[in-house]
XYZ file of C-alpha atoms in Angstrom:
747
model
C -4.618 -15.255 -4.679
C -5.417 -17.190 -7.850
C -5.681 -15.690 -11.330
C -9.433 -16.291 -11.251
C -9.638 -14.495 -7.931
C -7.730 -11.525 -9.363
C -10.118 -11.282 -12.299
C -13.180 -11.522 -10.085
C -11.796 -8.849 -7.762
C -11.465 -6.525 -10.748
C -15.164 -6.836 -11.594
C -16.441 -4.521 -8.807
C -13.786 -1.935 -9.687
C -14.722 -2.072 -13.371
C -18.408 -1.774 -12.527
C -17.761 1.317 -10.412
C -15.782 2.965 -13.217
C -18.621 2.329 -15.641
C -21.113 3.630 -13.106
C -19.090 6.819 -12.811
C -19.571 7.330 -16.540
C -23.258 6.475 -16.330
C -23.838 8.706 -13.295
C -22.492 11.881 -14.899
C -24.736 14.817 -14.000
C -26.935 16.000 -16.839
C -28.095 19.155 -15.106
C -26.518 22.474 -16.054
C -24.250 24.123 -13.525
C -23.293 21.021 -11.522
C -20.280 21.747 -9.317
C -17.333 19.373 -9.878
C -19.354 16.964 -12.054
C -16.743 14.200 -12.143
C -16.584 14.053 -8.363
C -20.371 14.125 -8.160
C -20.479 11.144 -10.503
C -17.974 9.342 -8.269
C -20.183 10.010 -5.246
C -23.214 8.604 -7.020
C -21.319 5.532 -8.228
C -19.820 4.868 -4.785
C -23.160 5.127 -3.007
C -24.938 2.901 -5.505
C -22.149 0.309 -5.400
C -21.984 0.396 -1.595
C -25.714 -0.047 -1.202
C -25.688 -2.870 -3.744
C -22.816 -4.599 -1.936
C -24.661 -4.460 1.393
C -27.952 -5.671 -0.075
C -26.231 -8.543 -1.900
C -24.828 -9.747 1.417
C -28.196 -9.428 3.140
C -30.155 -11.183 0.380
C -27.668 -14.010 -0.108
C -27.214 -14.327 3.642
C -30.952 -14.726 4.122
C -30.864 -17.380 1.394
C -27.948 -19.228 3.055
C -25.984 -18.636 -0.139
C -22.850 -16.744 0.913
C -20.708 -18.532 -1.661
C -18.128 -17.508 -4.212
C -20.338 -18.534 -7.100
C -23.291 -16.483 -5.890
C -21.160 -13.375 -5.343
C -19.464 -13.744 -8.724
C -22.842 -13.928 -10.451
C -24.114 -10.924 -8.495
C -21.162 -8.778 -9.533
C -21.176 -9.919 -13.146
C -24.842 -8.922 -13.372
C -23.993 -5.583 -11.813
C -21.148 -5.123 -14.316
C -23.502 -5.792 -17.225
C -26.045 -3.322 -15.843
C -23.344 -0.674 -15.330
C -21.970 -1.199 -18.842
C -25.465 -0.891 -20.273
C -26.119 2.322 -18.361
C -22.749 3.770 -19.343
C -23.275 2.937 -23.007
C -26.662 4.606 -23.380
C -25.339 8.144 -24.046
C -22.946 6.867 -26.700
C -25.617 4.813 -28.417
C -28.013 7.741 -28.307
C -25.389 10.088 -29.729
C -24.399 7.596 -32.433
C -28.057 7.089 -33.363
C -28.575 10.819 -33.759
C -25.279 11.204 -35.574
C -24.145 14.101 -33.385
C -22.574 14.763 -30.000
C -24.798 14.595 -26.947
C -26.384 17.830 -25.780
C -24.157 18.010 -22.739
C -20.967 17.363 -24.707
C -18.025 19.654 -24.100
C -15.741 21.152 -26.699
C -14.598 18.426 -29.143
C -11.200 16.920 -28.551
C -8.558 18.680 -30.582
C -10.314 22.031 -30.653
C -8.645 25.058 -29.169
C -8.965 24.912 -25.395
C -11.257 27.326 -23.650
C -9.453 30.074 -21.776
C -9.275 29.463 -18.039
C -10.002 32.614 -16.006
C -7.115 33.030 -13.606
C -9.293 34.442 -10.875
C -11.595 31.440 -10.996
C -8.866 28.986 -10.115
C -6.397 30.787 -7.897
C -8.351 33.375 -5.973
C -10.491 33.010 -2.907
C -13.630 33.749 -4.894
C -15.947 30.894 -5.667
C -16.003 29.186 -9.052
C -18.609 30.159 -11.590
C -20.963 27.189 -11.511
C -22.412 28.206 -14.886
C -19.018 27.945 -16.549
C -17.847 24.755 -18.272
C -16.449 22.140 -15.928
C -12.929 22.528 -17.277
C -12.936 26.163 -16.212
C -13.674 25.089 -12.628
C -10.564 22.950 -12.509
C -12.208 19.643 -13.452
C -12.813 17.830 -16.754
C -16.359 17.545 -18.030
C -17.890 14.076 -17.986
C -20.057 14.126 -21.055
C -18.805 12.072 -24.019
C -17.905 13.954 -27.184
C -18.804 11.064 -29.445
C -19.216 7.354 -28.976
C -16.035 5.956 -27.491
C -14.249 9.312 -27.179
C -14.973 10.161 -23.542
C -11.733 8.728 -22.087
C -9.632 10.689 -24.573
C -11.570 13.862 -23.867
C -11.174 13.398 -20.143
C -7.441 12.853 -20.464
C -7.042 15.896 -22.693
C -8.953 18.065 -20.257
C -6.892 16.755 -17.323
C -3.650 17.535 -19.177
C -4.921 21.014 -19.956
C -5.832 21.567 -16.304
C -2.318 20.552 -15.243
C -0.807 22.826 -17.891
C -2.716 25.859 -16.639
C -1.961 25.194 -12.968
C 0.520 27.340 -11.090
C 3.685 25.767 -9.595
C 2.245 25.863 -6.074
C -0.886 24.069 -7.223
C 1.185 21.436 -8.984
C 3.212 20.925 -5.816
C 0.050 20.449 -3.768
C -1.448 18.039 -6.289
C 1.813 16.129 -6.683
C 2.198 15.683 -2.941
C -1.345 14.400 -2.571
C -0.959 12.054 -5.515
C 2.384 10.766 -4.264
C 1.018 10.007 -0.804
C -1.990 8.210 -2.252
C 0.175 6.047 -4.521
C 2.607 5.109 -1.753
C -0.336 4.282 0.501
C -1.607 2.008 -2.247
C 1.746 0.246 -2.318
C 1.710 -0.264 1.457
C -1.905 -1.452 1.346
C -0.975 -4.087 -1.234
C 2.213 -5.246 0.473
C 1.113 -5.332 4.118
C -0.951 -8.128 5.620
C -3.940 -7.088 7.771
C -2.557 -6.420 11.259
C -4.964 -4.075 12.999
C -5.605 -5.163 16.604
C -9.413 -4.945 16.486
C -9.401 -6.750 13.148
C -7.673 -9.748 14.732
C -10.285 -9.784 17.494
C -13.588 -9.214 15.728
C -13.522 -7.489 12.310
C -11.948 -10.366 10.381
C -13.245 -13.309 12.471
C -16.720 -11.981 11.724
C -16.065 -12.438 8.007
C -14.748 -15.967 8.537
C -17.803 -16.985 10.543
C -20.069 -15.840 7.712
C -18.037 -17.786 5.156
C -18.059 -20.933 7.311
C -21.798 -20.710 7.993
C -22.919 -19.501 4.578
C -25.303 -17.035 6.243
C -25.463 -14.070 8.638
C -26.964 -15.803 11.659
C -25.347 -14.969 14.985
C -23.136 -17.562 16.638
C -21.998 -18.403 20.171
C -18.949 -16.293 21.014
C -17.078 -14.851 23.943
C -16.396 -11.683 21.929
C -19.684 -9.808 21.735
C -18.313 -7.256 19.250
C -18.291 -9.974 16.605
C -22.081 -9.789 16.486
C -23.107 -6.474 18.073
C -20.938 -3.916 16.223
C -22.451 -2.753 12.873
C -20.955 -4.881 10.072
C -21.043 -2.583 7.036
C -17.275 -2.468 6.554
C -17.009 -6.226 7.023
C -19.727 -6.717 4.391
C -17.353 -5.086 1.895
C -14.492 -7.311 3.051
C -16.730 -10.361 2.649
C -17.014 -9.641 -1.064
C -13.227 -9.673 -1.420
C -12.914 -12.752 0.777
C -15.270 -14.788 -1.362
C -14.124 -13.446 -4.724
C -10.382 -13.897 -4.046
C -10.337 -16.665 -1.428
C -8.203 -14.716 1.044
C -7.449 -11.403 2.728
C -4.751 -10.119 0.358
C -6.818 -7.132 -0.825
C -8.555 -6.246 2.419
C -6.531 -3.060 2.960
C -7.770 -1.673 -0.356
C -11.237 -1.024 1.045
C -10.008 1.642 3.462
C -7.558 2.951 0.857
C -10.414 3.461 -1.585
C -12.456 5.108 1.174
C -9.545 7.494 1.760
C -9.505 8.450 -1.924
C -13.249 9.080 -1.792
C -12.779 11.297 1.267
C -10.177 13.379 -0.587
C -12.363 13.803 -3.655
C -15.499 14.639 -1.707
C -13.771 17.026 0.713
C -12.408 18.911 -2.296
C -15.877 19.009 -3.855
C -17.373 20.367 -0.627
C -14.774 23.137 -0.805
C -15.897 23.957 -4.348
C -19.544 23.960 -3.258
C -18.670 26.445 -0.516
C -17.059 28.819 -3.002
C -13.474 27.580 -3.161
C -11.519 27.710 -6.399
C -8.979 25.186 -7.577
C -6.288 26.218 -5.108
C -8.681 26.042 -2.155
C -9.728 22.572 -3.232
C -6.114 21.449 -3.507
C -5.340 22.911 -0.092
C -8.245 20.967 1.380
C -7.071 17.726 -0.189
C -3.492 18.439 0.913
C -4.394 19.050 4.564
C -6.532 15.894 4.693
C -4.031 13.744 2.784
C -1.215 14.707 5.178
C -3.241 14.178 8.369
C -1.484 11.208 10.043
C -4.732 9.503 11.079
C -5.964 9.524 7.471
C -2.561 8.359 6.182
C -2.372 5.388 8.551
C -5.987 4.304 8.243
C -5.734 4.302 4.445
C -3.672 1.087 4.641
C -5.673 -0.577 7.412
C -8.643 -2.874 7.959
C -10.159 -0.450 10.454
C -13.547 1.082 9.647
C -13.250 4.808 10.377
C -12.325 6.010 6.884
C -15.196 4.017 5.420
C -17.601 5.688 7.823
C -16.071 9.091 7.030
C -16.533 8.481 3.293
C -20.263 7.777 3.703
C -20.696 10.858 5.901
C -18.823 13.029 3.405
C -21.002 11.738 0.559
C -24.087 12.741 2.538
C -22.596 16.189 3.176
C -21.841 16.946 -0.472
C -25.337 15.884 -1.572
C -26.852 18.058 1.155
C -24.868 21.081 -0.045
C -26.235 20.526 -3.541
C -29.687 20.997 -2.031
C -29.037 24.360 -0.394
C -29.674 26.369 -3.557
C -31.844 24.166 -5.731
C -34.545 21.667 -5.049
C -33.212 18.136 -4.781
C -34.218 15.586 -7.395
C -35.466 12.160 -6.423
C -32.243 10.514 -7.500
C -30.272 12.635 -5.055
C -32.829 11.873 -2.339
C -32.171 8.190 -2.934
C -28.452 8.929 -2.642
C -28.986 10.651 0.694
C -30.932 7.627 1.901
C -28.155 5.298 0.774
C -25.501 7.454 2.490
C -27.522 7.487 5.706
C -28.077 3.744 5.668
C -24.462 2.967 4.798
C -23.269 5.194 7.639
C -25.601 3.493 10.098
C -24.618 -0.015 9.036
C -20.891 0.850 9.188
C -20.469 2.940 12.344
C -23.421 4.470 14.151
C -21.303 7.349 15.487
C -21.293 8.749 11.951
C -25.004 9.473 12.335
C -24.020 12.211 14.779
C -23.041 14.223 11.693
C -25.558 12.835 9.211
C -28.473 13.878 11.438
C -27.639 17.630 11.458
C -26.814 17.455 7.749
C -30.265 16.092 6.949
C -31.843 18.782 9.118
C -29.949 21.410 7.123
C -31.097 19.814 3.874
C -34.725 19.756 5.002
C -34.689 23.379 6.140
C -33.120 24.470 2.852
C -35.704 22.548 0.839
C -38.529 24.054 2.892
C -37.122 27.546 2.322
C -36.930 26.926 -1.410
C -40.484 25.597 -1.394
C -41.710 28.682 0.471
C -40.028 31.192 -1.817
C -41.099 29.293 -4.919
C -38.010 30.331 -6.859
C -36.340 26.977 -7.353
C -36.983 23.919 -9.451
C -35.575 20.415 -9.267
C -31.997 20.275 -10.434
C -31.952 20.008 -14.197
C -35.591 21.017 -14.642
C -36.414 24.244 -16.499
C -37.981 27.061 -14.515
C -41.494 27.965 -15.525
C -44.365 30.156 -14.407
C -43.725 32.392 -11.428
C -40.406 30.691 -10.837
C -39.186 31.848 -14.212
C -40.834 35.212 -14.848
C -41.250 36.513 -11.298
C -44.458 37.002 -9.329
C -44.766 40.642 -10.280
C -44.985 39.824 -13.972
C -47.226 36.812 -13.535
C -50.433 38.797 -13.129
C -53.452 37.777 -11.042
C -52.642 34.105 -11.270
C -49.404 34.605 -9.382
C -50.853 34.170 -5.913
C -52.502 30.902 -6.782
C -49.367 29.608 -8.455
C -47.320 30.494 -5.401
C -49.679 28.725 -3.026
C -49.743 25.552 -5.127
C -45.933 25.600 -5.368
C -45.668 26.063 -1.630
C -47.955 23.129 -0.923
C -46.301 20.967 -3.538
C -42.839 21.917 -2.329
C -43.746 21.146 1.262
C -45.159 17.762 0.277
C -42.066 17.083 -1.800
C -39.750 17.904 1.110
C -41.688 15.741 3.556
C -41.795 12.966 0.986
C -38.051 13.315 0.513
C -37.440 12.920 4.223
C -39.648 9.827 4.298
C -37.878 8.346 1.294
C -34.454 8.962 2.863
C -35.514 7.111 5.989
C -37.049 4.265 3.974
C -33.914 3.757 1.870
C -31.741 3.917 4.983
C -33.994 1.351 6.660
C -33.637 -0.999 3.690
C -29.849 -0.836 4.007
C -29.442 -1.069 7.796
C -32.798 -2.589 8.752
C -31.933 -6.296 8.386
C -28.957 -5.996 10.738
C -30.948 -4.009 13.292
C -33.713 -6.606 13.098
C -31.270 -9.400 13.906
C -29.804 -7.442 16.822
C -33.261 -6.624 18.186
C -34.376 -10.237 17.927
C -31.225 -11.396 19.713
C -30.925 -8.777 22.467
C -34.337 -7.119 22.619
C -32.860 -3.728 21.660
C -31.682 -2.383 18.257
C -28.487 -1.042 19.847
C -27.473 -4.390 21.288
C -26.880 -5.653 24.814
C -26.517 -3.330 27.844
C -22.736 -3.821 27.961
C -22.460 -2.265 24.505
C -24.939 0.535 25.141
C -23.150 1.495 28.354
C -19.506 1.121 27.329
C -19.125 3.779 24.630
C -22.052 6.247 24.967
C -21.971 8.844 27.723
C -23.949 7.825 30.799
C -23.992 11.328 32.310
C -25.311 14.362 30.452
C -25.127 17.144 33.009
C -23.342 20.239 31.643
C -20.305 19.857 33.900
C -19.680 16.259 32.794
C -20.095 17.170 29.123
C -17.624 20.043 29.452
C -15.040 17.796 31.119
C -15.537 15.120 28.478
C -15.162 17.685 25.684
C -11.959 19.072 27.193
C -10.428 15.612 27.535
C -11.364 14.716 23.948
C -9.862 17.987 22.741
C -6.694 17.420 24.762
C -6.180 14.001 23.157
C -7.072 15.217 19.661
C -4.602 18.124 19.786
C -1.773 16.243 21.492
C 1.799 16.995 20.360
C 5.237 15.484 21.062
C 5.779 18.290 23.602
C 5.367 16.332 26.856
C 5.447 19.409 29.146
C 2.595 20.946 27.178
C 0.615 17.703 27.426
C 1.142 17.447 31.164
C 0.282 21.090 31.777
C -2.926 20.846 29.776
C -3.969 17.641 31.506
C -3.316 19.136 34.943
C -5.487 22.150 34.130
C -8.320 19.896 32.936
C -8.085 17.580 35.952
C -7.965 20.485 38.406
C -10.859 22.212 36.668
C -12.939 19.034 36.690
C -12.402 18.554 40.393
C -13.260 22.207 41.011
C -16.697 21.794 39.412
C -17.349 18.479 41.143
C -16.616 16.020 38.330
C -14.252 13.076 38.708
C -12.039 13.233 35.578
C -11.812 9.414 35.642
C -15.536 8.822 36.228
C -16.547 5.536 34.554
C -19.798 7.179 33.398
C -17.809 9.484 31.109
C -14.700 7.330 30.563
C -14.442 4.176 28.481
C -13.595 0.974 30.339
C -10.819 1.255 32.881
C -8.772 3.773 30.929
C -7.151 6.746 32.658
C -6.846 10.285 31.342
C -4.473 11.594 30.025
C -2.947 9.297 27.440
C -0.208 10.318 24.957
C -1.599 10.344 21.428
C 1.023 12.122 19.317
C 2.844 8.982 18.094
C 1.773 7.923 14.556
C -0.283 4.897 15.551
C -3.343 4.142 13.426
C -5.613 3.770 16.457
C -4.811 6.922 18.403
C -2.607 9.461 16.583
C -3.633 13.078 17.161
C -4.271 15.718 14.469
C -3.176 19.063 15.977
C -2.398 20.787 12.661
C -5.515 19.760 10.754
C -7.593 20.344 13.861
C -6.194 23.814 14.514
C -6.655 24.850 10.879
C -10.219 23.541 10.915
C -11.011 25.400 14.134
C -9.689 28.678 12.720
C -11.600 28.120 9.499
C -14.793 27.345 11.404
C -14.492 30.473 13.567
C -14.028 32.704 10.532
C -16.812 30.917 8.659
C -19.170 31.625 11.541
C -18.063 35.187 12.256
C -16.986 36.560 8.873
C -17.986 34.112 6.118
C -17.738 36.732 3.363
C -14.053 37.033 4.066
C -13.359 33.534 2.727
C -16.404 32.847 0.529
C -18.047 36.091 -0.574
C -20.421 34.370 -2.999
C -21.378 31.514 -0.674
C -21.421 33.216 2.724
C -24.804 31.821 3.758
C -23.991 28.264 2.721
C -20.578 28.459 4.370
C -21.989 29.669 7.694
C -24.720 27.015 7.659
C -22.167 24.297 6.914
C -19.883 25.522 9.703
C -22.833 25.404 12.117
C -23.491 21.786 11.131
C -19.834 20.798 11.622
C -19.727 22.520 15.012
C -23.000 20.854 16.006
C -21.638 17.433 15.076
C -18.487 17.961 17.152
C -20.479 19.171 20.166
C -22.889 16.243 19.883
C -19.949 13.848 19.659
C -18.440 15.167 22.882
C -21.836 14.985 24.591
C -22.574 11.428 23.440
C -19.248 9.528 23.237
C -17.062 8.826 26.266
C -13.419 9.807 26.270
C -11.070 6.969 25.402
C -7.408 6.732 24.354
C -8.533 5.616 20.885
C -11.114 8.365 20.513
C -9.233 10.272 17.820
C -10.080 7.703 15.190
C -13.756 7.974 16.122
C -13.518 11.690 15.221
C -12.168 11.030 11.735
C -15.557 11.678 10.110
C -15.634 15.121 11.754
C -12.084 15.854 10.550
C -13.075 15.064 6.961
C -16.110 17.346 7.235
C -14.131 20.186 8.843
C -11.083 20.196 6.554
C -12.847 22.161 3.764
C -13.153 25.056 6.218
C -9.385 24.893 6.679
C -8.790 24.847 2.924
C -11.001 27.875 2.361
C -9.315 29.846 5.121
C -5.798 29.004 3.939
C -6.702 30.050 0.415
C -8.094 33.364 1.677
C -4.929 33.848 3.731
C -2.760 33.365 0.664
C -4.891 35.886 -1.210
C -4.286 38.632 1.359
C -3.433 41.880 -0.423
C -2.140 43.927 2.509
C 1.561 44.396 1.669
C 3.701 43.248 4.582
C 0.785 41.459 6.155
C 0.494 39.364 3.004
C 4.142 38.310 3.261
C 3.714 37.268 6.877
C 0.492 35.408 6.086
C 2.092 33.615 3.149
C 5.107 32.625 5.230
C 2.865 31.330 8.023
C 0.704 29.352 5.602
C 3.702 27.834 3.829
C 5.258 26.893 7.179
C 2.070 25.190 8.342
C 1.700 23.329 5.050
C 5.325 22.197 5.116
C 4.916 20.943 8.675
C 1.736 19.134 7.692
C 3.517 17.506 4.768
C 6.337 16.405 7.068
C 3.814 14.888 9.488
C 2.153 12.959 6.671
C 5.436 11.668 5.250
C 6.695 10.612 8.677
C 3.411 8.833 9.416
C 3.659 6.932 6.151
C 7.361 6.159 6.626
C 7.464 5.300 10.328
C 3.800 4.862 11.287
C 2.611 1.834 13.193
C 1.830 -0.964 12.554
C 2.620 -0.567 8.830
C 5.684 1.389 7.777
C 8.073 1.786 4.892
C 11.370 1.883 6.789
C 12.811 0.653 10.061
C 11.869 -2.378 12.130
C 8.657 -3.871 10.779
C 9.040 -2.421 7.276
C 6.660 -3.907 4.718
C 9.700 -4.549 2.512
C 11.711 -6.556 5.041
C 9.151 -8.267 7.302
C 7.574 -11.618 6.430
C 3.850 -11.899 5.859
C 3.258 -13.791 9.091
C 5.398 -11.485 11.204
C 3.648 -8.462 9.703
C 0.365 -9.753 11.068
C 1.854 -9.797 14.565
C 3.671 -6.467 14.679
C 1.315 -5.427 17.471
C 2.323 -8.482 19.506
C 5.474 -10.052 17.981
C 5.831 -12.574 20.810
C 2.550 -14.231 19.845
C 3.548 -15.171 16.278
C 5.447 -18.353 17.162
C 3.034 -19.254 19.965
C 0.047 -19.421 17.605
C 2.022 -21.490 15.115
C 3.208 -23.850 17.843
C -0.318 -24.558 19.075
C -1.843 -24.809 15.596
C 0.832 -27.257 14.472
C 0.141 -29.529 17.431
C -3.605 -29.471 16.766
C -3.214 -30.154 13.047
C -0.790 -33.006 13.677
C -3.311 -34.592 16.041
C -5.812 -34.945 13.197
C -8.492 -32.971 15.061
C -11.467 -31.917 12.927
C -13.775 -30.078 15.331
C -11.870 -27.552 17.442
C -13.111 -25.637 20.470
C -12.201 -21.977 21.136
C -11.522 -20.558 24.589
C -10.861 -16.808 24.711
C -11.747 -13.513 26.380
C -13.454 -10.424 24.985
C -10.326 -8.756 23.559
C -8.339 -11.811 22.447
C -7.124 -12.553 18.940
C -9.230 -15.122 17.128
C -8.358 -14.488 13.490
C -4.983 -16.342 13.475
C -6.817 -19.610 14.219
C -8.903 -19.193 11.052
C -5.719 -18.854 9.007
C -3.649 -21.577 10.666
C -6.357 -24.229 10.981
C -7.849 -23.857 7.514
C -8.549 -27.180 5.774
C -6.016 -28.483 3.206
C -8.504 -27.765 0.408
C -8.875 -24.160 1.551
C -12.230 -24.611 3.286
C -12.881 -22.986 6.638
C -11.937 -24.938 9.783
C -14.674 -26.228 12.075
C -14.170 -23.818 14.998
C -16.771 -23.660 17.768
C -16.856 -21.479 20.874
C -16.781 -23.128 24.296
C -17.995 -19.854 25.885
C -20.823 -17.549 24.871
C -22.004 -14.103 25.956
C -25.187 -14.491 23.903
C -27.940 -15.803 26.202
C -29.802 -17.522 23.375
C -26.672 -19.063 21.831
C -25.242 -21.729 24.182
C -21.608 -22.733 23.688
C -20.503 -26.117 22.457
C -19.865 -28.904 24.963
C -16.082 -29.380 25.452
C -16.576 -33.130 25.189
C -17.933 -32.688 21.637
C -14.656 -31.366 20.183
C -11.457 -33.101 19.126
C -9.119 -30.392 20.406
C -9.195 -27.051 22.215
C -7.181 -23.913 21.457
C -6.923 -21.098 24.015
C -5.734 -17.516 24.206
C -5.267 -15.246 27.192
C -6.034 -16.658 30.623
C -4.652 -20.156 31.277
C -6.878 -20.659 34.332
C -10.014 -19.894 32.291
C -8.901 -22.414 29.702
C -8.154 -25.119 32.308
C -11.713 -24.871 33.654
C -13.131 -25.942 30.310
C -10.671 -28.723 29.484
C -12.254 -32.159 30.103
C -10.666 -34.372 32.728
C -7.776 -36.446 31.461
C -6.918 -34.127 28.562
C -3.390 -32.809 28.155
C -3.148 -29.000 28.430
C -0.086 -27.187 27.123
C 0.430 -23.431 27.444
C 3.142 -21.135 26.174
C 2.746 -17.481 27.173
C -0.455 -16.172 25.584
C -1.503 -19.309 23.669
C -2.365 -22.866 24.675
C -3.987 -26.030 23.393
C -5.528 -29.175 24.876
C -5.807 -32.664 23.361
C -7.610 -35.775 24.554
C -5.689 -38.923 25.521
C -4.223 -40.722 22.548
C -3.822 -37.658 20.347
């Protein structure tokens, strides 16, 4: 990566930091204001990134220059927005109205009960008393110093256990960052369709579909790849690709902790939530990957935290726009995330309608007036009329909010859906896609069997006898109620249940600890919410209902598959706050001997969770710190092929022969799950431009493949017989294991 590429890659990060400053909440009583500002900045930046790709793609201008200009303009806008409070304060000659205690003044006392007990934080207290620095600048240019001072004070007032939790989370995140920077992209699906998709866009300069034998390159939502495209064009390579999922993982940690605060959790509960999520092996491994599940989970979590803000106070239009952006970003990244976003939006709408009916809430940040402020009893004869007008206005506002959410989401995901509909006649793509992953049977018996199989895989452990016993019970039970446990209508592809999922592999690792803690937390939240959140019992129960609904919908809509655990990652992120709240309540138990047992059990579970996270980071696959395949001892090229080491030399062998032949236009022969990305790296032009690769097969009816006689060489992967059928007569075909190439006479 060149120096210019490094500087350009820093522009989006700088813009997001400035946006975080600009997006600080101005309303009184905002829960975890810094994290709320991060959510706002992330959503705005994500929506901007997607729209930049769509606009420039429609203009056939997917170039480095165009993207650099787009981000520099965004940086200027963010800097301008961030500087307004300082300029306003400097003009007035005094601190802004929302400013916290000046730096250097005696720190405010931190109520012990507010940060270490199970009771919820006082949302009317200063942000620092809720375990988070305030965002407002003290004077022009002094916000960073104030933030640092508040963070140091928060650390100073923390108990040893809280410091241990925070230190563990921070250590894992930093080591994950190191792995993400050192490791080359080596996810299996990324080699097949995630990264080739990006290269096709760069080569074409637009987003038009192309002939391909791998339908997932054009039918799977491309939101995550849109973000990678920015890095590809700004830096010229894939060196920073892993940082997208790493950043998404950080967002998930911050937002999950904020959700805990919104549900009544103090500082320790928030740290417990972050700890459980940060040590979940699936989250650890995906944080250094070019998969898409953490990105989807981040968008879903952003939607959830904005929805919770709307349970007690009427949502402002800015937050409505944020909900629309979160919905659209989820849809354009991974449509399965909508399984959770849908119930969340229903909860938001019902809460807004309730607030409109009672007439006792105003938009966040707006002063209460009239009946809302003085009460209907004191308002006199005009009270009835005021209540009716508020009810009608509130209803119209809620309906308008729903419409606006859908409109914003349509702006974000609409262009992609329009292209898919135009190509396949259906917004969800061709029949093979619509029938491969979604459930094709919805009778109760089939749904129950599917749910049990998904649960068995999600809670898998290294204890093989336990796995076998559980699988046998599920299989026998399925047969007893007349359901084939391997039925293709409820099972992905040709896979067979059961499949071991305990090993720390980024595509399938189970989450028994986080899952069990979340289940316990959800049960208590539904049955006895006041036990873990006495001041937020209603909100907690409603949130638990939404999480449970999302999980049930997932099991009713998505077929079982060996890789299904990663598809559930969004649900894990949503459910972990329930685990954090329950663990915090457990540690607060005051019943003598029972408290000792509860504390010992909680500490044991947390220690085991930490061990699982450390082992996943140290020995996880296909990126690890130690052992065979370590990021410190494995070459860049070999790292890319850790999934299939035997293919590394085969690709190089074929690419060398094709390059030496002087071929310019190269035909591709491959099957649906073959690796295409290595060809884009090995056959790149000497000046760094994309190679001229064209498909000799196509599963898109309206996109015919290239004629084999029109190319200078052919490269093949997978089936040698399939390749031989497309090689023109007289050409020389060479094959070595998985990879082959063909050249015309004389080359």
